[in-house]
Short mmCIF file of C-alpha atoms and ligand atoms in Angstrom, two decimals:
data_model
loop_
_atom_site.label_atom_id
_atom_site.label_comp_id
_atom_site.label_asym_id
_atom_site.label_seq_id
_atom_site.Cartn_x
_atom_site.Cartn_y
_atom_site.Cartn_z
CA MET A 1 -25.69 -76.15 -12.10
CA ASP A 2 -23.66 -74.92 -9.10
CA ILE A 3 -25.05 -72.01 -7.15
CA GLU A 4 -23.31 -69.54 -4.87
CA GLN A 5 -24.48 -66.82 -2.49
CA ILE A 6 -22.84 -63.45 -3.07
CA PRO A 7 -23.40 -59.89 -1.83
CA VAL A 8 -25.83 -58.01 -4.06
CA LEU A 9 -23.26 -55.25 -4.59
CA GLU A 10 -20.95 -57.81 -6.23
CA SER A 11 -23.65 -59.34 -8.39
CA PRO A 12 -23.86 -57.10 -11.49
CA GLY A 13 -23.39 -59.25 -14.60
CA ARG A 14 -24.14 -62.50 -12.76
CA VAL A 15 -27.15 -64.72 -13.45
CA LEU A 16 -29.84 -65.09 -10.81
CA ALA A 17 -30.31 -68.65 -9.51
CA GLU A 18 -33.49 -68.03 -7.48
CA ASP A 19 -36.83 -66.32 -7.87
CA VAL A 20 -36.98 -63.13 -5.81
CA THR A 21 -40.31 -62.11 -4.31
CA ALA A 22 -41.70 -58.91 -2.88
CA ASP A 23 -41.42 -58.79 0.93
CA ARG A 24 -44.41 -56.42 1.10
CA ASP A 25 -46.73 -54.57 -1.23
CA TYR A 26 -45.09 -52.06 -3.59
CA PRO A 27 -45.74 -49.31 -3.17
CA PRO A 28 -46.49 -50.15 0.46
CA PHE A 29 -49.01 -47.28 0.66
CA PRO A 30 -50.84 -45.15 -1.94
CA ARG A 31 -47.87 -43.09 -3.03
CA SER A 32 -48.09 -39.66 -4.58
CA ALA A 33 -46.30 -39.34 -7.91
CA ARG A 34 -46.40 -35.53 -7.84
CA ASP A 35 -46.00 -32.48 -5.67
CA GLY A 36 -49.50 -31.03 -5.36
CA PHE A 37 -52.73 -31.48 -3.45
CA ALA A 38 -54.57 -34.61 -2.41
CA VAL A 39 -58.27 -34.10 -3.14
CA ARG A 40 -61.56 -35.84 -3.75
CA SER A 41 -61.81 -36.00 -7.54
CA ALA A 42 -65.53 -35.11 -7.42
CA ASP A 43 -64.66 -31.74 -5.82
CA VAL A 44 -62.69 -30.37 -8.78
CA PRO A 45 -62.71 -28.10 -10.68
CA GLY A 46 -63.43 -25.72 -7.83
CA GLU A 47 -62.14 -24.09 -4.69
CA LEU A 48 -60.87 -26.17 -1.77
CA ARG A 49 -59.68 -25.50 1.76
CA VAL A 50 -56.16 -26.71 2.61
CA ILE A 51 -56.35 -28.52 5.95
CA GLY A 52 -52.71 -29.54 6.25
CA GLU A 53 -49.67 -30.98 4.57
CA VAL A 54 -47.97 -34.35 4.21
CA ARG A 55 -44.34 -34.78 3.28
CA ALA A 56 -42.52 -37.89 2.07
CA GLY A 57 -41.71 -39.99 5.14
CA GLU A 58 -44.80 -38.84 7.05
CA VAL A 59 -48.42 -39.91 7.36
CA PHE A 60 -51.30 -37.42 7.50
CA ALA A 61 -53.25 -38.11 10.66
CA GLY A 62 -56.65 -36.94 9.49
CA SER A 63 -58.65 -37.49 6.37
CA VAL A 64 -59.72 -35.35 3.42
CA GLY A 65 -63.39 -34.40 3.58
CA PRO A 66 -65.63 -32.76 0.97
CA GLY A 67 -64.26 -29.40 -0.14
CA GLN A 68 -60.89 -30.08 1.47
CA ALA A 69 -57.35 -30.65 0.24
CA VAL A 70 -54.05 -31.67 1.79
CA GLU A 71 -50.81 -30.38 0.36
CA ILE A 72 -48.73 -33.40 -0.60
CA MET A 73 -45.17 -34.04 -1.74
CA THR A 74 -43.94 -36.66 -4.20
CA GLY A 75 -43.47 -39.96 -2.40
CA ALA A 76 -45.83 -39.13 0.46
CA PRO A 77 -48.84 -41.34 1.33
CA VAL A 78 -52.13 -40.07 -0.07
CA PRO A 79 -54.33 -39.30 2.98
CA GLN A 80 -57.56 -41.13 3.74
CA GLY A 81 -60.55 -39.72 1.92
CA ALA A 82 -58.58 -38.40 -1.09
CA ASP A 83 -58.70 -40.30 -4.37
CA ALA A 84 -56.55 -38.07 -6.60
CA VAL A 85 -53.59 -35.72 -6.54
CA ILE A 86 -53.69 -32.43 -8.41
CA MET A 87 -50.35 -31.13 -9.57
CA VAL A 88 -49.13 -27.98 -7.88
CA GLU A 89 -48.67 -26.42 -11.33
CA HIS A 90 -52.44 -26.69 -11.90
CA VAL A 91 -53.45 -24.84 -8.77
CA VAL A 92 -53.63 -21.20 -7.69
CA ARG A 93 -53.16 -20.79 -3.98
CA SER A 94 -54.42 -17.93 -1.87
CA GLY A 95 -53.88 -18.27 1.87
CA GLU A 96 -55.61 -21.38 3.19
CA SER A 97 -57.43 -22.17 -0.03
CA ILE A 98 -56.62 -23.34 -3.53
CA ARG A 99 -58.48 -23.06 -6.78
CA THR A 100 -58.14 -25.27 -9.84
CA ASP A 101 -59.95 -25.23 -13.15
CA ARG A 102 -58.81 -28.78 -13.90
CA SER A 103 -60.95 -31.84 -13.45
CA ALA A 104 -59.53 -35.06 -12.01
CA LYS A 105 -60.31 -38.76 -12.10
CA ALA A 106 -60.02 -41.15 -9.19
CA GLY A 107 -56.47 -42.51 -9.23
CA ASP A 108 -54.81 -39.50 -10.86
CA ASN A 109 -51.17 -38.90 -10.01
CA PHE A 110 -50.62 -41.57 -7.39
CA ASN A 111 -49.81 -45.27 -7.34
CA PRO A 112 -52.27 -47.30 -5.26
CA ARG A 113 -50.79 -49.69 -2.73
CA GLY A 114 -49.54 -52.92 -4.36
CA VAL A 115 -49.86 -51.92 -8.05
CA GLU A 116 -46.16 -52.48 -8.70
CA ALA A 117 -45.98 -55.79 -6.82
CA ARG A 118 -48.04 -57.63 -4.23
CA THR A 119 -46.44 -59.27 -1.21
CA GLY A 120 -45.02 -62.61 -2.37
CA GLU A 121 -45.20 -61.75 -6.05
CA THR A 122 -42.13 -62.61 -8.14
CA VAL A 123 -40.14 -59.50 -9.01
CA LEU A 124 -37.11 -61.29 -10.51
CA SER A 125 -36.89 -64.78 -11.98
CA ALA A 126 -34.08 -67.31 -11.93
CA GLY A 127 -32.15 -67.05 -15.18
CA GLN A 128 -32.21 -63.26 -15.38
CA ARG A 129 -28.87 -61.52 -15.76
CA LEU A 130 -28.42 -58.90 -13.07
CA GLY A 131 -28.00 -55.35 -14.31
CA PHE A 132 -28.62 -52.08 -12.55
CA THR A 133 -32.41 -52.32 -12.71
CA GLU A 134 -32.37 -55.85 -11.25
CA ILE A 135 -29.95 -54.71 -8.53
CA ALA A 136 -32.43 -51.94 -7.67
CA ALA A 137 -35.17 -54.57 -7.36
CA LEU A 138 -32.97 -56.62 -5.00
CA ALA A 139 -32.31 -53.53 -2.88
CA LEU A 140 -36.02 -52.63 -3.00
CA VAL A 141 -37.05 -55.91 -1.39
CA GLY A 142 -34.27 -55.72 1.18
CA ARG A 143 -31.84 -58.34 -0.11
CA GLN A 144 -28.21 -58.18 1.01
CA CYS A 145 -27.13 -61.48 -0.56
CA VAL A 146 -28.38 -63.27 -3.62
CA ALA A 147 -28.07 -66.75 -5.13
CA VAL A 148 -26.35 -66.77 -8.52
CA PHE A 149 -25.05 -69.48 -10.81
CA ARG A 150 -21.35 -70.22 -10.81
CA GLN A 151 -19.60 -68.44 -13.68
CA PRO A 152 -18.55 -70.78 -16.48
CA ARG A 153 -14.80 -71.32 -16.78
CA VAL A 154 -13.82 -70.94 -20.39
CA ALA A 155 -10.51 -72.35 -21.62
CA ILE A 156 -8.87 -70.42 -24.45
CA LEU A 157 -6.47 -72.40 -26.61
CA PRO A 158 -4.62 -70.50 -29.33
CA THR A 159 -2.99 -72.59 -32.04
CA GLY A 160 -0.35 -71.79 -34.64
CA ASP A 161 3.35 -72.18 -35.29
CA GLU A 162 3.62 -68.49 -36.19
CA ILE A 163 2.13 -67.22 -32.92
CA VAL A 164 4.14 -65.96 -29.95
CA GLU A 165 2.81 -64.83 -26.58
CA ALA A 166 1.80 -61.17 -26.53
CA GLY A 167 4.52 -60.35 -24.01
CA GLU A 168 7.27 -61.62 -26.30
CA THR A 169 9.16 -59.96 -29.13
CA PRO A 170 8.17 -61.69 -32.36
CA ARG A 171 10.65 -62.42 -35.13
CA GLU A 172 9.71 -60.80 -38.44
CA PHE A 173 7.67 -63.81 -39.62
CA GLN A 174 5.83 -64.27 -36.33
CA ILE A 175 2.77 -62.52 -34.89
CA ARG A 176 1.66 -61.94 -31.34
CA ASN A 177 -1.17 -63.92 -29.82
CA SER A 178 -3.89 -61.28 -29.76
CA ASN A 179 -6.79 -63.73 -30.08
CA ALA A 180 -6.35 -65.17 -26.60
CA TRP A 181 -6.53 -61.67 -25.18
CA SER A 182 -9.51 -60.49 -27.21
CA LEU A 183 -11.30 -63.74 -26.35
CA ALA A 184 -10.45 -63.31 -22.67
CA ALA A 185 -12.04 -59.85 -22.83
CA GLN A 186 -15.12 -61.21 -24.59
CA VAL A 187 -15.44 -64.09 -22.12
CA ARG A 188 -15.25 -61.70 -19.20
CA ARG A 189 -17.81 -59.38 -20.75
CA ALA A 190 -20.08 -62.39 -21.28
CA GLY A 191 -19.85 -63.22 -17.58
CA GLY A 192 -17.32 -66.06 -17.73
CA ILE A 193 -13.90 -66.71 -16.25
CA PRO A 194 -11.24 -67.05 -18.94
CA ALA A 195 -8.40 -69.55 -18.52
CA LEU A 196 -5.60 -68.91 -21.01
CA LEU A 197 -3.71 -72.00 -22.13
CA PRO A 198 -0.24 -71.98 -23.66
CA ILE A 199 -0.15 -71.74 -27.46
CA ALA A 200 -0.57 -75.14 -29.11
CA ARG A 201 1.73 -75.75 -32.05
CA ASP A 202 0.50 -77.05 -35.39
CA ASN A 203 1.36 -80.65 -34.65
CA TYR A 204 -0.77 -83.47 -33.35
CA GLU A 205 0.81 -83.94 -29.91
CA SER A 206 0.89 -80.28 -28.96
CA THR A 207 -2.68 -79.64 -30.14
CA ARG A 208 -3.96 -82.82 -28.50
CA SER A 209 -2.47 -82.03 -25.12
CA GLY A 210 -3.86 -78.48 -25.29
CA VAL A 211 -7.32 -79.74 -26.20
CA GLU A 212 -7.28 -82.34 -23.41
CA GLN A 213 -6.33 -79.63 -20.96
CA GLY A 214 -9.00 -77.28 -22.33
CA LEU A 215 -11.78 -79.86 -22.10
CA LYS A 216 -11.45 -79.76 -18.31
CA ALA A 217 -13.08 -76.31 -18.38
CA ASP A 218 -16.83 -75.74 -18.86
CA LEU A 219 -16.27 -74.58 -22.43
CA LEU A 220 -13.27 -74.76 -24.75
CA LEU A 221 -12.55 -72.05 -27.29
CA LEU A 222 -9.83 -72.85 -29.80
CA SER A 223 -8.46 -70.22 -32.09
CA GLY A 224 -7.02 -71.15 -35.47
CA GLY A 225 -6.29 -74.47 -37.10
CA VAL A 226 -9.78 -75.05 -38.47
CA SER A 227 -9.29 -73.87 -42.06
CA ALA A 228 -8.45 -76.15 -44.95
CA GLY A 229 -4.67 -75.78 -44.64
CA LYS A 230 -2.29 -78.70 -44.48
CA TYR A 231 -1.45 -77.96 -40.82
CA ASP A 232 -5.01 -77.26 -39.68
CA ILE A 233 -5.34 -80.31 -37.47
CA VAL A 234 -7.75 -79.19 -34.77
CA GLU A 235 -10.68 -81.17 -36.18
CA ARG A 236 -8.62 -84.35 -36.48
CA VAL A 237 -7.53 -84.09 -32.85
CA LEU A 238 -11.10 -83.49 -31.71
CA ALA A 239 -12.44 -86.36 -33.83
CA ASP A 240 -9.86 -88.71 -32.26
CA LEU A 241 -11.12 -87.64 -28.84
CA GLY A 242 -14.62 -88.79 -29.84
CA ALA A 243 -16.07 -85.39 -30.68
CA ARG A 244 -19.54 -84.94 -32.12
CA PHE A 245 -19.52 -82.10 -34.62
CA PHE A 246 -22.73 -80.07 -34.90
CA PHE A 247 -21.42 -77.90 -37.72
CA ASP A 248 -18.07 -77.03 -39.25
CA ARG A 249 -18.99 -74.17 -41.55
CA VAL A 250 -21.23 -71.11 -41.31
CA LEU A 251 -22.27 -68.82 -44.13
CA ILE A 252 -20.68 -65.68 -42.74
CA GLN A 253 -17.55 -63.71 -43.39
CA PRO A 254 -15.34 -63.33 -41.52
CA GLY A 255 -15.71 -66.64 -39.71
CA GLN A 256 -16.78 -69.16 -42.31
CA PRO A 257 -14.80 -72.21 -41.05
CA LEU A 258 -16.33 -72.10 -37.55
CA VAL A 259 -16.55 -75.52 -35.83
CA PHE A 260 -18.95 -76.37 -33.00
CA GLY A 261 -19.24 -79.67 -31.20
CA CYS A 262 -18.86 -81.57 -27.97
CA VAL A 263 -16.64 -84.21 -26.44
CA GLY A 264 -18.78 -86.03 -23.91
CA GLU A 265 -20.53 -83.31 -21.90
CA LYS A 266 -18.09 -80.56 -22.84
CA PHE A 267 -18.77 -78.17 -25.68
CA PHE A 268 -16.09 -76.60 -27.80
CA PHE A 269 -15.83 -74.01 -30.54
CA GLY A 270 -13.04 -74.12 -33.10
CA LEU A 271 -12.89 -70.42 -33.97
CA PRO A 272 -11.10 -69.44 -37.15
CA GLY A 273 -7.79 -67.74 -36.34
CA ASN A 274 -8.03 -64.47 -38.21
CA PRO A 275 -8.62 -61.89 -35.48
CA ALA A 276 -11.89 -60.52 -36.92
CA SER A 277 -13.15 -64.08 -37.50
CA THR A 278 -12.39 -65.03 -33.92
CA MET A 279 -14.11 -61.94 -32.56
CA ILE A 280 -17.21 -62.17 -34.73
CA THR A 281 -17.77 -65.90 -34.29
CA PHE A 282 -17.44 -65.47 -30.53
CA GLU A 283 -20.06 -62.71 -30.49
CA LEU A 284 -22.48 -64.57 -32.77
CA PHE A 285 -22.14 -68.12 -31.45
CA ALA A 286 -19.90 -68.66 -28.42
CA ARG A 287 -21.55 -65.91 -26.40
CA ALA A 288 -24.95 -67.55 -26.80
CA ALA A 289 -23.43 -70.84 -25.60
CA MET A 290 -21.95 -69.03 -22.61
CA ASP A 291 -25.34 -67.54 -21.80
CA ARG A 292 -26.78 -71.07 -21.70
CA LEU A 293 -23.88 -72.41 -19.64
CA SER A 294 -24.37 -69.50 -17.25
CA GLY A 295 -27.97 -70.47 -16.55
CA CYS A 296 -29.29 -67.51 -18.49
CA THR A 297 -32.75 -68.01 -19.99
CA GLU A 298 -32.09 -65.49 -22.76
CA ALA A 299 -29.23 -65.07 -25.22
CA PRO A 300 -29.91 -61.68 -26.78
CA LEU A 301 -28.08 -60.49 -29.88
CA PRO A 302 -29.60 -57.10 -30.59
CA LEU A 303 -29.00 -55.63 -34.03
CA LEU A 304 -29.74 -51.98 -34.69
CA ARG A 305 -30.72 -50.42 -37.97
CA ALA A 306 -28.99 -47.32 -39.24
CA ALA A 307 -28.92 -45.37 -42.49
CA LEU A 308 -25.78 -45.78 -44.59
CA THR A 309 -23.91 -42.54 -45.21
CA ARG A 310 -22.75 -43.81 -48.60
CA ASP A 311 -23.49 -46.44 -51.24
CA PHE A 312 -22.41 -49.92 -50.24
CA ARG A 313 -22.19 -53.25 -52.04
CA HIS A 314 -20.83 -56.70 -51.36
CA LYS A 315 -20.78 -60.14 -52.95
CA THR A 316 -23.90 -62.12 -52.14
CA GLY A 317 -23.83 -65.62 -50.64
CA LEU A 318 -22.39 -64.86 -47.20
CA THR A 319 -23.58 -62.55 -44.45
CA ARG A 320 -20.75 -60.11 -43.90
CA PHE A 321 -19.67 -58.32 -40.75
CA LEU A 322 -17.56 -55.30 -41.51
CA PRO A 323 -16.09 -52.72 -39.16
CA ALA A 324 -18.02 -49.46 -39.23
CA ARG A 325 -18.57 -46.18 -37.44
CA LEU A 326 -22.04 -45.69 -35.99
CA SER A 327 -22.96 -42.04 -35.36
CA GLU A 328 -23.41 -41.03 -31.75
CA ASP A 329 -27.20 -40.93 -32.08
CA GLY A 330 -27.19 -44.36 -33.75
CA ALA A 331 -29.00 -43.01 -36.81
CA SER A 332 -26.29 -43.36 -39.42
CA VAL A 333 -23.42 -45.69 -40.13
CA THR A 334 -20.29 -45.46 -42.26
CA PRO A 335 -18.30 -48.50 -43.43
CA ALA A 336 -14.71 -48.28 -42.19
CA ALA A 337 -11.66 -48.64 -44.36
CA TRP A 338 -10.05 -51.96 -43.60
CA HIS A 339 -7.73 -54.52 -45.05
CA GLY A 340 -9.42 -57.78 -44.20
CA SER A 341 -9.83 -60.06 -41.21
CA GLY A 342 -6.35 -59.47 -39.84
CA ASP A 343 -6.68 -55.68 -39.64
CA ILE A 344 -6.85 -55.20 -35.87
CA PRO A 345 -6.16 -51.43 -35.95
CA ALA A 346 -9.27 -50.92 -38.14
CA LEU A 347 -11.34 -53.09 -35.78
CA ALA A 348 -10.14 -51.03 -32.84
CA ARG A 349 -11.04 -47.74 -34.57
CA ALA A 350 -14.55 -48.96 -35.42
CA ASN A 351 -17.37 -48.84 -32.89
CA ALA A 352 -19.69 -51.32 -34.61
CA PHE A 353 -20.03 -53.88 -37.39
CA LEU A 354 -22.18 -53.50 -40.46
CA VAL A 355 -24.23 -56.61 -41.11
CA ALA A 356 -24.63 -57.07 -44.86
CA GLU A 357 -27.28 -59.71 -45.56
CA ALA A 358 -26.23 -62.63 -47.73
CA ASP A 359 -29.00 -62.19 -50.27
CA ARG A 360 -28.65 -58.46 -50.96
CA GLU A 361 -25.96 -57.03 -53.17
CA SER A 362 -26.20 -53.26 -52.93
CA TRP A 363 -27.41 -50.45 -50.75
CA ALA A 364 -27.74 -46.79 -51.69
CA ALA A 365 -26.71 -43.97 -49.37
CA GLY A 366 -29.65 -43.45 -46.98
CA ASP A 367 -30.78 -47.09 -47.06
CA ASP A 368 -31.09 -48.84 -43.71
CA ILE A 369 -28.64 -51.59 -42.92
CA ARG A 370 -28.31 -53.74 -39.82
CA VAL A 371 -25.59 -52.97 -37.29
CA LEU A 372 -24.04 -55.06 -34.52
CA LEU A 373 -22.55 -53.04 -31.69
CA LYS A 374 -19.11 -54.14 -30.69
P1 AMP B 401 -5.69 -70.13 -39.01
O1 AMP B 401 -7.15 -70.09 -38.73
O2 AMP B 401 -4.92 -70.99 -38.05
O3 AMP B 401 -5.41 -70.47 -40.43
O4 AMP B 401 -5.19 -68.66 -38.78
C1 AMP B 401 -5.48 -67.65 -39.69
C2 AMP B 401 -4.61 -66.44 -39.44
O5 AMP B 401 -5.01 -65.86 -38.22
C3 AMP B 401 -3.14 -66.75 -39.22
O6 AMP B 401 -2.43 -66.68 -40.42
C4 AMP B 401 -2.68 -65.72 -38.27
O7 AMP B 401 -2.18 -64.62 -39.01
C5 AMP B 401 -3.90 -65.33 -37.54
N1 AMP B 401 -3.91 -65.87 -36.20
C6 AMP B 401 -4.08 -67.15 -35.82
N2 AMP B 401 -4.04 -67.28 -34.49
C7 AMP B 401 -3.86 -66.03 -34.01
C8 AMP B 401 -3.75 -65.51 -32.69
N3 AMP B 401 -3.81 -66.30 -31.62
N4 AMP B 401 -3.59 -64.18 -32.55
C9 AMP B 401 -3.54 -63.38 -33.64
N5 AMP B 401 -3.65 -63.81 -34.89
C10 AMP B 401 -3.80 -65.13 -35.09
MG1 MG B 402 -3.04 -71.67 -37.90
#
């Protein structure tokens, strides 16, 4: 897989192509986790004499002897001799002495040198996707640039005689090509580079030339033309190009006629054309393929659980994904009103999908149900 070096600040969302190691021990010194007093744990509870102070960014020159304490700030190095930090809230100060009725154990309230990472220890592994915590780790160890995998280029090929480009004015029996745009957004969010192809018409030549063009990318996503209709010819075109089909149906709705396969080294998905089908099958299947093509070692698909605000039932046999409103705290979920897989306004109003398991028919208000965030 191709690798490129990019500035760390431009790397969020990219996938790490190298292991990143600690350039020194972390923390590099025993680092106080609290504002308070560095002490010998054996001396407390009791009264101690304050012999000085150490702030973050300084080192205390002396050491803490029996009966002594050094005032210390969060982030400052714990002085020699001390083995614990007592929180300032647990101390009464009078002049040069402090008194505490708390006991302490060695190691309290500071991080010993090297507990977070030892010099040379791996802090990030190749295959991790870089988010804000990983970026912090890169900054921590002093990296300016980082090796990441090249982003997969994902061709998007809409099909359909009734489809016109989104910038055009459709005639009354035509609809705008929204799938290419929603897929482009999903591809970008999944860390890929979308390449939008012109709409293929529902005839052999047009579909074949679109597919041939699309197979030049790292991954081809087709929309439409995979149902059982007379003009659904995507599978025939792919078969003629020598495709291997891994599956051509999944037990979900929307999205049942999903097709997945490869032509030579190139993978493709034939996504069903109804907008909700296209969106859901991308999230459930194509995104995982993109994670793999991106060099990512994980392809997470987290589902939440939330309590239904009302009774809910569906027909068993297929796992259903239905637009829903998840409450702000994520605790409860309400099925949205919608008019089937073409209802884009309802999808846009929803903030999640209910996931109704194939083998369960009904849920009462208050029952937990799984939820996929959108
Ligand atoms: P198909 O899978 O080709 O049978 O398409 C199913 C339905 O999805 C069509 O009747 C269209 O209404 C709709 N559709 C197909 N392609 C698109 C697209 N690119 N954008 C929006 N809707 C589409
Ligand atoms: Mg069609």
